[in-house]
């Protein structure tokens, strides 16, 4: 029986047509659902979503449009049900006190890191030219050393030497400010 005739019989309430639709489209819908749910889905999850799609087919059989066929309608319903299942299964966010122990930085650690980054940036901007540009472009902007050296009129070995001296100078500046170990304080 073709797709349109099957949809016509379903619309008329023929229970045998539902059985035929299930036999014909279960493997296809299982693939659609498996792809939507992803690799973490169990066979039971897939089976439940496919069953929900066929239940929706039967309960909405009056609104079927046989000329459009069943396959696209069933695929859309199955995919949407799978997405709904994923949304419902999302883990609840951790309360703030549990989030701190979940492995991420605490708010205090994050603040310290940002303060250190700010102090380091100020120290870099205080370097004499062309060292300030060399450090900013190489470390902050991620440009290739040969390109930065060329733009600044330096050879690559000279640029490497300047970077080495700039790092030592930055460490000096940060040590005097009590920040050499990467912490504020």
PDB file of C-alpha atoms in Angstrom:
ATOM      1  CA  UNK A   1       0.000   0.000   0.000  1.00  0.00           C
ATOM      2  CA  UNK A   2       1.459   3.383  -0.952  1.00  0.00           C
ATOM      3  CA  UNK A   3       1.906   6.325   1.400  1.00  0.00           C
ATOM      4  CA  UNK A   4      -1.171   8.257   0.241  1.00  0.00           C
ATOM      5  CA  UNK A   5      -3.544   5.310   0.461  1.00  0.00           C
ATOM      6  CA  UNK A   6      -2.176   4.523   3.902  1.00  0.00           C
ATOM      7  CA  UNK A   7      -2.814   8.105   5.033  1.00  0.00           C
ATOM      8  CA  UNK A   8      -6.343   7.943   3.561  1.00  0.00           C
ATOM      9  CA  UNK A   9      -7.122   4.737   5.488  1.00  0.00           C
ATOM     10  CA  UNK A  10      -5.673   6.242   8.692  1.00  0.00           C
ATOM     11  CA  UNK A  11      -7.868   9.287   8.261  1.00  0.00           C
ATOM     12  CA  UNK A  12     -10.862   6.944   8.035  1.00  0.00           C
ATOM     13  CA  UNK A  13      -9.838   5.380  11.380  1.00  0.00           C
ATOM     14  CA  UNK A  14      -8.595   2.048  10.032  1.00  0.00           C
ATOM     15  CA  UNK A  15      -6.584   0.410  12.829  1.00  0.00           C
ATOM     16  CA  UNK A  16      -4.902  -1.979  10.385  1.00  0.00           C
ATOM     17  CA  UNK A  17      -3.494   1.056   8.558  1.00  0.00           C
ATOM     18  CA  UNK A  18      -1.775   2.149  11.791  1.00  0.00           C
ATOM     19  CA  UNK A  19      -0.189  -1.306  12.116  1.00  0.00           C
ATOM     20  CA  UNK A  20       1.028  -1.086   8.511  1.00  0.00           C
ATOM     21  CA  UNK A  21       2.426   2.407   9.082  1.00  0.00           C
ATOM     22  CA  UNK A  22       4.276   1.182  12.162  1.00  0.00           C
ATOM     23  CA  UNK A  23       5.732  -1.770  10.274  1.00  0.00           C
ATOM     24  CA  UNK A  24       6.752   0.415   7.343  1.00  0.00           C
ATOM     25  CA  UNK A  25       8.178   3.440   9.160  1.00  0.00           C
ATOM     26  CA  UNK A  26       9.572   2.251  12.505  1.00  0.00           C
ATOM     27  CA  UNK A  27      13.112   1.680  11.163  1.00  0.00           C
ATOM     28  CA  UNK A  28      13.124   5.059   9.390  1.00  0.00           C
ATOM     29  CA  UNK A  29      11.780   6.945  12.417  1.00  0.00           C
ATOM     30  CA  UNK A  30      14.250   5.153  14.691  1.00  0.00           C
ATOM     31  CA  UNK A  31      17.073   6.551  12.558  1.00  0.00           C
ATOM     32  CA  UNK A  32      15.558  10.048  12.610  1.00  0.00           C
ATOM     33  CA  UNK A  33      15.206   9.934  16.400  1.00  0.00           C
ATOM     34  CA  UNK A  34      18.659   8.418  16.939  1.00  0.00           C
ATOM     35  CA  UNK A  35      20.214  11.244  14.908  1.00  0.00           C
ATOM     36  CA  UNK A  36      18.240  13.878  16.813  1.00  0.00           C
ATOM     37  CA  UNK A  37      19.013  12.502  20.278  1.00  0.00           C
ATOM     38  CA  UNK A  38      22.692  11.893  19.630  1.00  0.00           C
ATOM     39  CA  UNK A  39      25.048   9.183  20.813  1.00  0.00           C
ATOM     40  CA  UNK A  40      23.947   9.331  24.444  1.00  0.00           C
ATOM     41  CA  UNK A  41      20.475   8.025  23.566  1.00  0.00           C
ATOM     42  CA  UNK A  42      19.523   4.571  24.695  1.00  0.00           C
ATOM     43  CA  UNK A  43      17.508   2.126  22.621  1.00  0.00           C
ATOM     44  CA  UNK A  44      14.663   2.620  25.092  1.00  0.00           C
ATOM     45  CA  UNK A  45      14.722   6.399  24.535  1.00  0.00           C
ATOM     46  CA  UNK A  46      14.516   5.907  20.775  1.00  0.00           C
ATOM     47  CA  UNK A  47      11.696   3.378  21.106  1.00  0.00           C
ATOM     48  CA  UNK A  48       9.690   5.686  23.379  1.00  0.00           C
ATOM     49  CA  UNK A  49      10.005   8.673  21.040  1.00  0.00           C
ATOM     50  CA  UNK A  50       9.053   6.576  18.011  1.00  0.00           C
ATOM     51  CA  UNK A  51       6.022   5.272  19.914  1.00  0.00           C
ATOM     52  CA  UNK A  52       5.071   8.856  20.781  1.00  0.00           C
ATOM     53  CA  UNK A  53       5.226   9.742  17.077  1.00  0.00           C
ATOM     54  CA  UNK A  54       2.856   6.905  16.163  1.00  0.00           C
ATOM     55  CA  UNK A  55       0.540   7.852  19.031  1.00  0.00           C
ATOM     56  CA  UNK A  56       0.473  11.403  17.646  1.00  0.00           C
ATOM     57  CA  UNK A  57      -0.291   9.985  14.205  1.00  0.00           C
ATOM     58  CA  UNK A  58      -3.292   8.089  15.510  1.00  0.00           C
ATOM     59  CA  UNK A  59      -4.610  10.901  17.680  1.00  0.00           C
ATOM     60  CA  UNK A  60      -4.280  13.477  14.864  1.00  0.00           C
ATOM     61  CA  UNK A  61      -5.385  11.240  12.003  1.00  0.00           C
ATOM     62  CA  UNK A  62      -8.351  13.516  11.265  1.00  0.00           C
ATOM     63  CA  UNK A  63      -6.017  16.363  10.293  1.00  0.00           C
ATOM     64  CA  UNK A  64      -3.863  14.271   7.928  1.00  0.00           C
ATOM     65  CA  UNK A  65      -3.527  15.446   4.358  1.00  0.00           C
ATOM     66  CA  UNK A  66      -3.091  12.227   2.346  1.00  0.00           C
ATOM     67  CA  UNK A  67      -1.712  14.033  -0.716  1.00  0.00           C
ATOM     68  CA  UNK A  68       1.315  15.160   1.340  1.00  0.00           C
ATOM     69  CA  UNK A  69       2.157  11.633   2.469  1.00  0.00           C
ATOM     70  CA  UNK A  70       2.980  10.191   5.859  1.00  0.00           C
ATOM     71  CA  UNK A  71       6.763   9.914   5.790  1.00  0.00           C
ATOM     72  CA  UNK A  72       7.589  13.647   6.040  1.00  0.00           C
ATOM     73  CA  UNK A  73       4.857  14.220   8.622  1.00  0.00           C
ATOM     74  CA  UNK A  74       6.037  11.337  10.794  1.00  0.00           C
ATOM     75  CA  UNK A  75       9.694  12.390  10.491  1.00  0.00           C
ATOM     76  CA  UNK A  76       8.889  15.946  11.603  1.00  0.00           C
ATOM     77  CA  UNK A  77       6.825  14.738  14.559  1.00  0.00           C
ATOM     78  CA  UNK A  78       9.498  12.225  15.625  1.00  0.00           C
ATOM     79  CA  UNK A  79      12.298  14.802  15.366  1.00  0.00           C
ATOM     80  CA  UNK A  80      10.291  17.365  17.349  1.00  0.00           C
ATOM     81  CA  UNK A  81       9.464  14.823  20.048  1.00  0.00           C
ATOM     82  CA  UNK A  82      13.154  13.890  20.267  1.00  0.00           C
ATOM     83  CA  UNK A  83      14.114  17.544  20.673  1.00  0.00           C
ATOM     84  CA  UNK A  84      11.454  17.967  23.357  1.00  0.00           C
ATOM     85  CA  UNK A  85      12.916  14.966  25.164  1.00  0.00           C
ATOM     86  CA  UNK A  86      16.408  16.476  25.018  1.00  0.00           C
ATOM     87  CA  UNK A  87      15.151  19.753  26.427  1.00  0.00           C
ATOM     88  CA  UNK A  88      13.379  17.985  29.260  1.00  0.00           C
ATOM     89  CA  UNK A  89      16.496  15.957  30.088  1.00  0.00           C
ATOM     90  CA  UNK A  90      18.833  18.952  30.489  1.00  0.00           C
ATOM     91  CA  UNK A  91      20.464  18.919  33.888  1.00  0.00           C
ATOM     92  CA  UNK A  92      19.327  21.600  36.272  1.00  0.00           C
ATOM     93  CA  UNK A  93      21.892  24.334  36.908  1.00  0.00           C
ATOM     94  CA  UNK A  94      23.987  23.885  40.026  1.00  0.00           C
ATOM     95  CA  UNK A  95      23.279  26.180  42.943  1.00  0.00           C
ATOM     96  CA  UNK A  96      26.023  28.782  43.374  1.00  0.00           C
ATOM     97  CA  UNK A  97      27.619  27.131  46.415  1.00  0.00           C
ATOM     98  CA  UNK A  98      27.889  23.806  44.545  1.00  0.00           C
ATOM     99  CA  UNK A  99      29.229  25.467  41.396  1.00  0.00           C
ATOM    100  CA  UNK A 100      32.285  26.652  43.316  1.00  0.00           C
ATOM    101  CA  UNK A 101      33.225  23.093  44.214  1.00  0.00           C
ATOM    102  CA  UNK A 102      32.484  21.762  40.729  1.00  0.00           C
ATOM    103  CA  UNK A 103      36.011  22.482  39.501  1.00  0.00           C
ATOM    104  CA  UNK A 104      35.670  26.012  38.144  1.00  0.00           C
ATOM    105  CA  UNK A 105      37.373  29.066  39.577  1.00  0.00           C
ATOM    106  CA  UNK A 106      35.709  30.759  42.509  1.00  0.00           C
ATOM    107  CA  UNK A 107      34.582  34.369  42.077  1.00  0.00           C
ATOM    108  CA  UNK A 108      37.602  35.449  44.142  1.00  0.00           C
ATOM    109  CA  UNK A 109      39.993  33.500  41.910  1.00  0.00           C
ATOM    110  CA  UNK A 110      38.374  34.951  38.807  1.00  0.00           C
ATOM    111  CA  UNK A 111      38.711  38.475  40.194  1.00  0.00           C
ATOM    112  CA  UNK A 112      42.378  37.852  41.034  1.00  0.00           C
ATOM    113  CA  UNK A 113      43.029  36.564  37.542  1.00  0.00           C
ATOM    114  CA  UNK A 114      41.384  39.606  35.970  1.00  0.00           C
ATOM    115  CA  UNK A 115      43.305  42.004  38.227  1.00  0.00           C
ATOM    116  CA  UNK A 116      46.583  40.287  37.346  1.00  0.00           C
ATOM    117  CA  UNK A 117      45.746  40.452  33.626  1.00  0.00           C
ATOM    118  CA  UNK A 118      45.002  44.171  33.967  1.00  0.00           C
ATOM    119  CA  UNK A 119      48.273  44.829  35.821  1.00  0.00           C
ATOM    120  CA  UNK A 120      50.204  42.833  33.219  1.00  0.00           C
ATOM    121  CA  UNK A 121      48.595  44.742  30.359  1.00  0.00           C
ATOM    122  CA  UNK A 122      49.500  48.065  31.997  1.00  0.00           C
ATOM    123  CA  UNK A 123      53.077  46.876  32.464  1.00  0.00           C
ATOM    124  CA  UNK A 124      53.298  45.853  28.802  1.00  0.00           C
ATOM    125  CA  UNK A 125      51.948  49.217  27.674  1.00  0.00           C
ATOM    126  CA  UNK A 126      54.615  50.882  29.862  1.00  0.00           C
ATOM    127  CA  UNK A 127      57.456  49.171  27.992  1.00  0.00           C
ATOM    128  CA  UNK A 128      59.544  51.393  25.696  1.00  0.00           C
ATOM    129  CA  UNK A 129      58.958  51.192  21.940  1.00  0.00           C
ATOM    130  CA  UNK A 130      59.261  48.937  20.013  1.00  0.00           C
ATOM    131  CA  UNK A 131      59.135  46.371  22.848  1.00  0.00           C
ATOM    132  CA  UNK A 132      55.585  47.344  23.798  1.00  0.00           C
ATOM    133  CA  UNK A 133      54.331  46.707  20.252  1.00  0.00           C
ATOM    134  CA  UNK A 134      56.397  43.548  19.942  1.00  0.00           C
ATOM    135  CA  UNK A 135      54.880  42.032  23.098  1.00  0.00           C
ATOM    136  CA  UNK A 136      51.335  43.227  22.344  1.00  0.00           C
ATOM    137  CA  UNK A 137      51.281  41.976  18.778  1.00  0.00           C
ATOM    138  CA  UNK A 138      53.093  38.689  19.440  1.00  0.00           C
ATOM    139  CA  UNK A 139      51.493  37.615  22.737  1.00  0.00           C
ATOM    140  CA  UNK A 140      48.158  39.430  22.791  1.00  0.00           C
ATOM    141  CA  UNK A 141      47.227  39.520  19.124  1.00  0.00           C
ATOM    142  CA  UNK A 142      48.895  36.219  18.202  1.00  0.00           C
ATOM    143  CA  UNK A 143      50.737  37.532  15.151  1.00  0.00           C
ATOM    144  CA  UNK A 144      53.708  35.600  13.779  1.00  0.00           C
ATOM    145  CA  UNK A 145      57.054  36.815  15.084  1.00  0.00           C
ATOM    146  CA  UNK A 146      58.532  37.184  11.588  1.00  0.00           C
ATOM    147  CA  UNK A 147      55.634  39.477  10.559  1.00  0.00           C
ATOM    148  CA  UNK A 148      55.874  41.648  13.686  1.00  0.00           C
ATOM    149  CA  UNK A 149      59.667  41.862  13.381  1.00  0.00           C
ATOM    150  CA  UNK A 150      59.415  42.863   9.715  1.00  0.00           C
ATOM    151  CA  UNK A 151      56.835  45.573  10.470  1.00  0.00           C
ATOM    152  CA  UNK A 152      58.985  46.963  13.295  1.00  0.00           C
ATOM    153  CA  UNK A 153      62.160  46.884  11.201  1.00  0.00           C
ATOM    154  CA  UNK A 154      63.809  44.145  13.262  1.00  0.00           C
ATOM    155  CA  UNK A 155      65.409  40.852  12.344  1.00  0.00           C
ATOM    156  CA  UNK A 156      63.796  37.746  13.837  1.00  0.00           C
ATOM    157  CA  UNK A 157      66.795  37.057  16.147  1.00  0.00           C
ATOM    158  CA  UNK A 158      66.680  40.688  17.347  1.00  0.00           C
ATOM    159  CA  UNK A 159      62.934  40.385  17.976  1.00  0.00           C
ATOM    160  CA  UNK A 160      63.487  37.175  19.983  1.00  0.00           C
ATOM    161  CA  UNK A 161      66.158  38.888  22.048  1.00  0.00           C
ATOM    162  CA  UNK A 162      63.885  41.886  22.693  1.00  0.00           C
ATOM    163  CA  UNK A 163      61.033  39.561  23.718  1.00  0.00           C
ATOM    164  CA  UNK A 164      63.318  37.797  26.189  1.00  0.00           C
ATOM    165  CA  UNK A 165      64.413  41.120  27.718  1.00  0.00           C
ATOM    166  CA  UNK A 166      60.800  42.365  27.754  1.00  0.00           C
ATOM    167  CA  UNK A 167      59.655  39.273  29.674  1.00  0.00           C
ATOM    168  CA  UNK A 168      62.411  39.823  32.255  1.00  0.00           C
ATOM    169  CA  UNK A 169      61.430  43.495  32.563  1.00  0.00           C
ATOM    170  CA  UNK A 170      57.763  42.587  32.979  1.00  0.00           C
ATOM    171  CA  UNK A 171      58.642  40.093  35.704  1.00  0.00           C
ATOM    172  CA  UNK A 172      60.635  42.820  37.467  1.00  0.00           C
ATOM    173  CA  UNK A 173      57.724  45.263  37.259  1.00  0.00           C
ATOM    174  CA  UNK A 174      55.211  42.695  38.491  1.00  0.00           C
ATOM    175  CA  UNK A 175      57.507  41.490  41.294  1.00  0.00           C
ATOM    176  CA  UNK A 176      57.872  45.060  42.566  1.00  0.00           C
ATOM    177  CA  UNK A 177      54.075  45.293  42.532  1.00  0.00           C
ATOM    178  CA  UNK A 178      53.765  42.011  44.431  1.00  0.00           C
ATOM    179  CA  UNK A 179      52.280  40.195  41.435  1.00  0.00           C
ATOM    180  CA  UNK A 180      55.091  38.013  40.092  1.00  0.00           C
ATOM    181  CA  UNK A 181      53.415  34.696  40.924  1.00  0.00           C
ATOM    182  CA  UNK A 182      50.244  35.570  39.037  1.00  0.00           C
ATOM    183  CA  UNK A 183      48.257  36.542  42.108  1.00  0.00           C
ATOM    184  CA  UNK A 184      47.230  39.888  43.466  1.00  0.00           C
ATOM    185  CA  UNK A 185      48.339  40.771  46.846  1.00  0.00           C
TER     186      UNK A 185
END
